[in-house]
Amino acid sequence: MTETTFAQAINLALHEAMFLDPAVICYGLGVTDPKAVFGTTAGLEQRFGKARVFDMPTSENAMTGVAIGAALNGIKPVMTHQRLDFFLLALDQLVNGAAKWYYMFGSQVSVPITIRLILGRGWGQGPTHSQNLQAWFAHIPGLKVVMPSTPEDAKGLLLSAIFDPNPVVFLEHRWLHNTVGSIPDGDVRTPLGKGKIMREGEDITLVSMSYMTIEALHAADYLVTQGISCEVIDLRTIKPLDWEMVFTSVVSTGRLLALDSGFTTGSVAGEIVARVAMDLFGRLKVAPGRLAMPDVPEPTSFALTKGFYVRAADIAVKVMEMMGRSAEGVREALPEPCPHDVPGDWFKGPF
């Protein structure tokens, strides 16, 4: 095991994949820049050469088409975008091209593309540089959608994504890039479609994704001091989603709170609530709940983002309400970090 950051785990996965298979290539805006997409692509060009690691024009749609053509001819492209928002220009290629190919050609030809998209908020990112649109991608048949929360899963899930025969959208929250954890050495892959129980509990199930898992764990740490035991499930993969793990947990606890980093309407959290209500209605002790972003564009202003994001205090308040308990004092016990547009005082970047 190696102690490393989330960003370094991404970098190690790319090095591992490109070493294992000469067909893997890596390209995108900033891939060969000195900052190397928050450090995630550092050293790749020097090790594997300009033919396999390169920058690209600011032409997302065209360069995604290049990736599809390459994939159809035996290449495994890893395409990187420093913001999810920039990739919206290429949705036609992804949705009407890559995602449909395997189905339209009778499962005889697939498109093994991995699309790395950085998302996340704070520090003035505003409405066009911070969107969490995983529900969009999960809505499309033929796409797999991955959202790791830990360095270990960042490496293991990226390796699985690169060697999956069909297109995978790999979403990285920038507030996670500097988090630290242990990762296994070598080619150790985390299966797509399997969630992970981050904390066992008896009273309520918290289902989360990406950075929301960190907030869920903070809330669970506080709630245990109030006599409430939370089971925290990190989905890891949004599509396919580990329904068996979610259902098993909810049957055990009888309560569900789904957490989502995207907008509320049409969210993954809403789908989870709907499925649990449909399939496990008789096992619920209280109506299921969800917390997600408000249905308004994210402000750029530091002042306007105060209280805008779902944080540990919001989760703890909702859990207390679902347990029939007073939430008095919760927000004082779990204040927003200062400044409030970072995950905590330990956060030093990247911008």
PDB file of N, CA, C and O in Angstrom, residues 208-245:
ATOM      1  N   SER A 208     -24.636   8.425  -0.548  1.00  0.00           N
ATOM      2  CA  SER A 208     -23.957   9.612  -1.044  1.00  0.00           C
ATOM      3  C   SER A 208     -23.049   9.277  -2.215  1.00  0.00           C
ATOM      4  O   SER A 208     -22.896   8.118  -2.594  1.00  0.00           O
ATOM      5  N   MET A 209     -22.412  10.314  -2.743  1.00  0.00           N
ATOM      6  CA  MET A 209     -21.521  10.171  -3.901  1.00  0.00           C
ATOM      7  C   MET A 209     -20.447  11.238  -3.844  1.00  0.00           C
ATOM      8  O   MET A 209     -20.657  12.331  -3.306  1.00  0.00           O
ATOM      9  N   SER A 210     -19.277  10.924  -4.385  1.00  0.00           N
ATOM     10  CA  SER A 210     -18.206  11.885  -4.553  1.00  0.00           C
ATOM     11  C   SER A 210     -17.974  12.677  -3.261  1.00  0.00           C
ATOM     12  O   SER A 210     -17.931  12.098  -2.170  1.00  0.00           O
ATOM     13  N   TYR A 211     -17.822  13.998  -3.347  1.00  0.00           N
ATOM     14  CA  TYR A 211     -17.502  14.781  -2.161  1.00  0.00           C
ATOM     15  C   TYR A 211     -18.593  14.721  -1.092  1.00  0.00           C
ATOM     16  O   TYR A 211     -18.311  14.891   0.104  1.00  0.00           O
ATOM     17  N   MET A 212     -19.840  14.458  -1.483  1.00  0.00           N
ATOM     18  CA  MET A 212     -20.917  14.391  -0.495  1.00  0.00           C
ATOM     19  C   MET A 212     -20.672  13.280   0.524  1.00  0.00           C
ATOM     20  O   MET A 212     -21.173  13.334   1.653  1.00  0.00           O
ATOM     21  N   THR A 213     -19.901  12.271   0.144  1.00  0.00           N
ATOM     22  CA  THR A 213     -19.561  11.208   1.093  1.00  0.00           C
ATOM     23  C   THR A 213     -18.743  11.762   2.250  1.00  0.00           C
ATOM     24  O   THR A 213     -18.909  11.344   3.408  1.00  0.00           O
ATOM     25  N   ILE A 214     -17.858  12.713   1.972  1.00  0.00           N
ATOM     26  CA  ILE A 214     -17.051  13.328   3.028  1.00  0.00           C
ATOM     27  C   ILE A 214     -17.946  14.075   4.009  1.00  0.00           C
ATOM     28  O   ILE A 214     -17.797  13.958   5.227  1.00  0.00           O
ATOM     29  N   GLU A 215     -18.887  14.843   3.484  1.00  0.00           N
ATOM     30  CA  GLU A 215     -19.824  15.570   4.353  1.00  0.00           C
ATOM     31  C   GLU A 215     -20.699  14.595   5.140  1.00  0.00           C
ATOM     32  O   GLU A 215     -21.009  14.819   6.315  1.00  0.00           O
ATOM     33  N   ALA A 216     -21.104  13.499   4.504  1.00  0.00           N
ATOM     34  CA  ALA A 216     -21.930  12.498   5.192  1.00  0.00           C
ATOM     35  C   ALA A 216     -21.186  11.887   6.377  1.00  0.00           C
ATOM     36  O   ALA A 216     -21.755  11.675   7.450  1.00  0.00           O
ATOM     37  N   LEU A 217     -19.901  11.617   6.185  1.00  0.00           N
ATOM     38  CA  LEU A 217     -19.103  11.041   7.269  1.00  0.00           C
ATOM     39  C   LEU A 217     -18.913  12.040   8.407  1.00  0.00           C
ATOM     40  O   LEU A 217     -18.937  11.667   9.592  1.00  0.00           O
ATOM     41  N   HIS A 218     -18.716  13.319   8.073  1.00  0.00           N
ATOM     42  CA  HIS A 218     -18.624  14.346   9.118  1.00  0.00           C
ATOM     43  C   HIS A 218     -19.924  14.404   9.923  1.00  0.00           C
ATOM     44  O   HIS A 218     -19.910  14.488  11.158  1.00  0.00           O
ATOM     45  N   ALA A 219     -21.059  14.367   9.211  1.00  0.00           N
ATOM     46  CA  ALA A 219     -22.358  14.401   9.887  1.00  0.00           C
ATOM     47  C   ALA A 219     -22.543  13.170  10.767  1.00  0.00           C
ATOM     48  O   ALA A 219     -23.032  13.266  11.902  1.00  0.00           O
ATOM     49  N   ALA A 220     -22.149  12.011  10.246  1.00  0.00           N
ATOM     50  CA  ALA A 220     -22.290  10.769  11.015  1.00  0.00           C
ATOM     51  C   ALA A 220     -21.444  10.797  12.284  1.00  0.00           C
ATOM     52  O   ALA A 220     -21.858  10.286  13.333  1.00  0.00           O
ATOM     53  N   ASP A 221     -20.252  11.397  12.211  1.00  0.00           N
ATOM     54  CA  ASP A 221     -19.397  11.520  13.397  1.00  0.00           C
ATOM     55  C   ASP A 221     -20.095  12.331  14.490  1.00  0.00           C
ATOM     56  O   ASP A 221     -20.015  12.004  15.675  1.00  0.00           O
ATOM     57  N   TYR A 222     -20.767  13.401  14.069  1.00  0.00           N
ATOM     58  CA  TYR A 222     -21.491  14.213  15.050  1.00  0.00           C
ATOM     59  C   TYR A 222     -22.723  13.481  15.573  1.00  0.00           C
ATOM     60  O   TYR A 222     -22.995  13.469  16.780  1.00  0.00           O
ATOM     61  N   LEU A 223     -23.474  12.863  14.676  1.00  0.00           N
ATOM     62  CA  LEU A 223     -24.746  12.246  15.065  1.00  0.00           C
ATOM     63  C   LEU A 223     -24.558  11.100  16.055  1.00  0.00           C
ATOM     64  O   LEU A 223     -25.420  10.867  16.912  1.00  0.00           O
ATOM     65  N   VAL A 224     -23.427  10.412  15.986  1.00  0.00           N
ATOM     66  CA  VAL A 224     -23.207   9.319  16.932  1.00  0.00           C
ATOM     67  C   VAL A 224     -23.084   9.862  18.354  1.00  0.00           C
ATOM     68  O   VAL A 224     -23.432   9.181  19.321  1.00  0.00           O
ATOM     69  N   THR A 225     -22.634  11.094  18.491  1.00  0.00           N
ATOM     70  CA  THR A 225     -22.571  11.711  19.821  1.00  0.00           C
ATOM     71  C   THR A 225     -23.968  12.046  20.338  1.00  0.00           C
ATOM     72  O   THR A 225     -24.138  12.296  21.533  1.00  0.00           O
ATOM     73  N   GLN A 226     -24.945  12.064  19.426  1.00  0.00           N
ATOM     74  CA  GLN A 226     -26.341  12.314  19.796  1.00  0.00           C
ATOM     75  C   GLN A 226     -27.138  11.024  19.893  1.00  0.00           C
ATOM     76  O   GLN A 226     -28.368  11.049  19.986  1.00  0.00           O
ATOM     77  N   GLY A 227     -26.435   9.904  19.838  1.00  0.00           N
ATOM     78  CA  GLY A 227     -27.096   8.612  19.974  1.00  0.00           C
ATOM     79  C   GLY A 227     -27.743   8.107  18.706  1.00  0.00           C
ATOM     80  O   GLY A 227     -28.595   7.201  18.763  1.00  0.00           O
ATOM     81  N   ILE A 228     -27.354   8.651  17.539  1.00  0.00           N
ATOM     82  CA  ILE A 228     -27.922   8.224  16.254  1.00  0.00           C
ATOM     83  C   ILE A 228     -26.833   7.549  15.433  1.00  0.00           C
ATOM     84  O   ILE A 228     -25.776   8.127  15.181  1.00  0.00           O
ATOM     85  N   SER A 229     -27.098   6.321  15.008  1.00  0.00           N
ATOM     86  CA  SER A 229     -26.133   5.512  14.274  1.00  0.00           C
ATOM     87  C   SER A 229     -26.471   5.526  12.782  1.00  0.00           C
ATOM     88  O   SER A 229     -27.522   5.020  12.378  1.00  0.00           O
ATOM     89  N   CYS A 230     -25.586   6.107  11.970  1.00  0.00           N
ATOM     90  CA  CYS A 230     -25.818   6.240  10.526  1.00  0.00           C
ATOM     91  C   CYS A 230     -25.007   5.204   9.754  1.00  0.00           C
ATOM     92  O   CYS A 230     -23.819   5.018  10.008  1.00  0.00           O
ATOM     93  N   GLU A 231     -25.660   4.560   8.793  1.00  0.00           N
ATOM     94  CA  GLU A 231     -24.937   3.734   7.829  1.00  0.00           C
ATOM     95  C   GLU A 231     -24.670   4.596   6.597  1.00  0.00           C
ATOM     96  O   GLU A 231     -25.612   5.123   6.003  1.00  0.00           O
ATOM     97  N   VAL A 232     -23.405   4.758   6.235  1.00  0.00           N
ATOM     98  CA  VAL A 232     -23.032   5.620   5.114  1.00  0.00           C
ATOM     99  C   VAL A 232     -22.593   4.752   3.939  1.00  0.00           C
ATOM    100  O   VAL A 232     -21.626   3.997   4.036  1.00  0.00           O
ATOM    101  N   ILE A 233     -23.320   4.870   2.830  1.00  0.00           N
ATOM    102  CA  ILE A 233     -22.993   4.145   1.600  1.00  0.00           C
ATOM    103  C   ILE A 233     -22.433   5.119   0.584  1.00  0.00           C
ATOM    104  O   ILE A 233     -23.069   6.132   0.256  1.00  0.00           O
ATOM    105  N   ASP A 234     -21.232   4.845   0.107  1.00  0.00           N
ATOM    106  CA  ASP A 234     -20.639   5.598  -0.994  1.00  0.00           C
ATOM    107  C   ASP A 234     -20.954   4.833  -2.282  1.00  0.00           C
ATOM    108  O   ASP A 234     -20.486   3.709  -2.479  1.00  0.00           O
ATOM    109  N   LEU A 235     -21.731   5.431  -3.159  1.00  0.00           N
ATOM    110  CA  LEU A 235     -22.164   4.728  -4.372  1.00  0.00           C
ATOM    111  C   LEU A 235     -20.994   4.363  -5.275  1.00  0.00           C
ATOM    112  O   LEU A 235     -21.006   3.318  -5.933  1.00  0.00           O
ATOM    113  N   ARG A 236     -20.009   5.230  -5.378  1.00  0.00           N
ATOM    114  CA  ARG A 236     -18.834   5.055  -6.243  1.00  0.00           C
ATOM    115  C   ARG A 236     -19.186   5.053  -7.726  1.00  0.00           C
ATOM    116  O   ARG A 236     -18.565   5.742  -8.519  1.00  0.00           O
ATOM    117  N   THR A 237     -20.177   4.271  -8.110  1.00  0.00           N
ATOM    118  CA  THR A 237     -20.652   4.242  -9.499  1.00  0.00           C
ATOM    119  C   THR A 237     -22.117   4.663  -9.526  1.00  0.00           C
ATOM    120  O   THR A 237     -22.943   4.084  -8.836  1.00  0.00           O
ATOM    121  N   ILE A 238     -22.413   5.684 -10.321  1.00  0.00           N
ATOM    122  CA  ILE A 238     -23.787   6.174 -10.440  1.00  0.00           C
ATOM    123  C   ILE A 238     -24.582   5.337 -11.439  1.00  0.00           C
ATOM    124  O   ILE A 238     -25.769   5.098 -11.284  1.00  0.00           O
ATOM    125  N   LYS A 239     -23.898   4.862 -12.465  1.00  0.00           N
ATOM    126  CA  LYS A 239     -24.517   4.008 -13.481  1.00  0.00           C
ATOM    127  C   LYS A 239     -23.488   2.971 -13.920  1.00  0.00           C
ATOM    128  O   LYS A 239     -22.460   3.357 -14.489  1.00  0.00           O
ATOM    129  N   PRO A 240     -23.652   1.698 -13.652  1.00  0.00           N
ATOM    130  CA  PRO A 240     -24.775   1.097 -12.912  1.00  0.00           C
ATOM    131  C   PRO A 240     -24.697   1.391 -11.413  1.00  0.00           C
ATOM    132  O   PRO A 240     -23.603   1.546 -10.865  1.00  0.00           O
ATOM    133  N   LEU A 241     -25.861   1.463 -10.787  1.00  0.00           N
ATOM    134  CA  LEU A 241     -25.963   1.785  -9.370  1.00  0.00           C
ATOM    135  C   LEU A 241     -26.191   0.507  -8.570  1.00  0.00           C
ATOM    136  O   LEU A 241     -26.931  -0.374  -9.009  1.00  0.00           O
ATOM    137  N   ASP A 242     -25.561   0.408  -7.428  1.00  0.00           N
ATOM    138  CA  ASP A 242     -25.622  -0.797  -6.607  1.00  0.00           C
ATOM    139  C   ASP A 242     -26.923  -0.821  -5.793  1.00  0.00           C
ATOM    140  O   ASP A 242     -26.946  -0.564  -4.595  1.00  0.00           O
ATOM    141  N   TRP A 243     -28.015  -1.169  -6.482  1.00  0.00           N
ATOM    142  CA  TRP A 243     -29.320  -1.174  -5.824  1.00  0.00           C
ATOM    143  C   TRP A 243     -29.381  -2.212  -4.703  1.00  0.00           C
ATOM    144  O   TRP A 243     -30.027  -1.996  -3.681  1.00  0.00           O
ATOM    145  N   GLU A 244     -28.728  -3.323  -4.874  1.00  0.00           N
ATOM    146  CA  GLU A 244     -28.760  -4.368  -3.851  1.00  0.00           C
ATOM    147  C   GLU A 244     -28.211  -3.853  -2.523  1.00  0.00           C
ATOM    148  O   GLU A 244     -28.804  -4.094  -1.465  1.00  0.00           O
ATOM    149  N   MET A 245     -27.106  -3.124  -2.565  1.00  0.00           N
ATOM    150  CA  MET A 245     -26.538  -2.588  -1.334  1.00  0.00           C
ATOM    151  C   MET A 245     -27.459  -1.554  -0.701  1.00  0.00           C
ATOM    152  O   MET A 245     -27.666  -1.547   0.519  1.00  0.00           O
TER     153      MET A 245
END
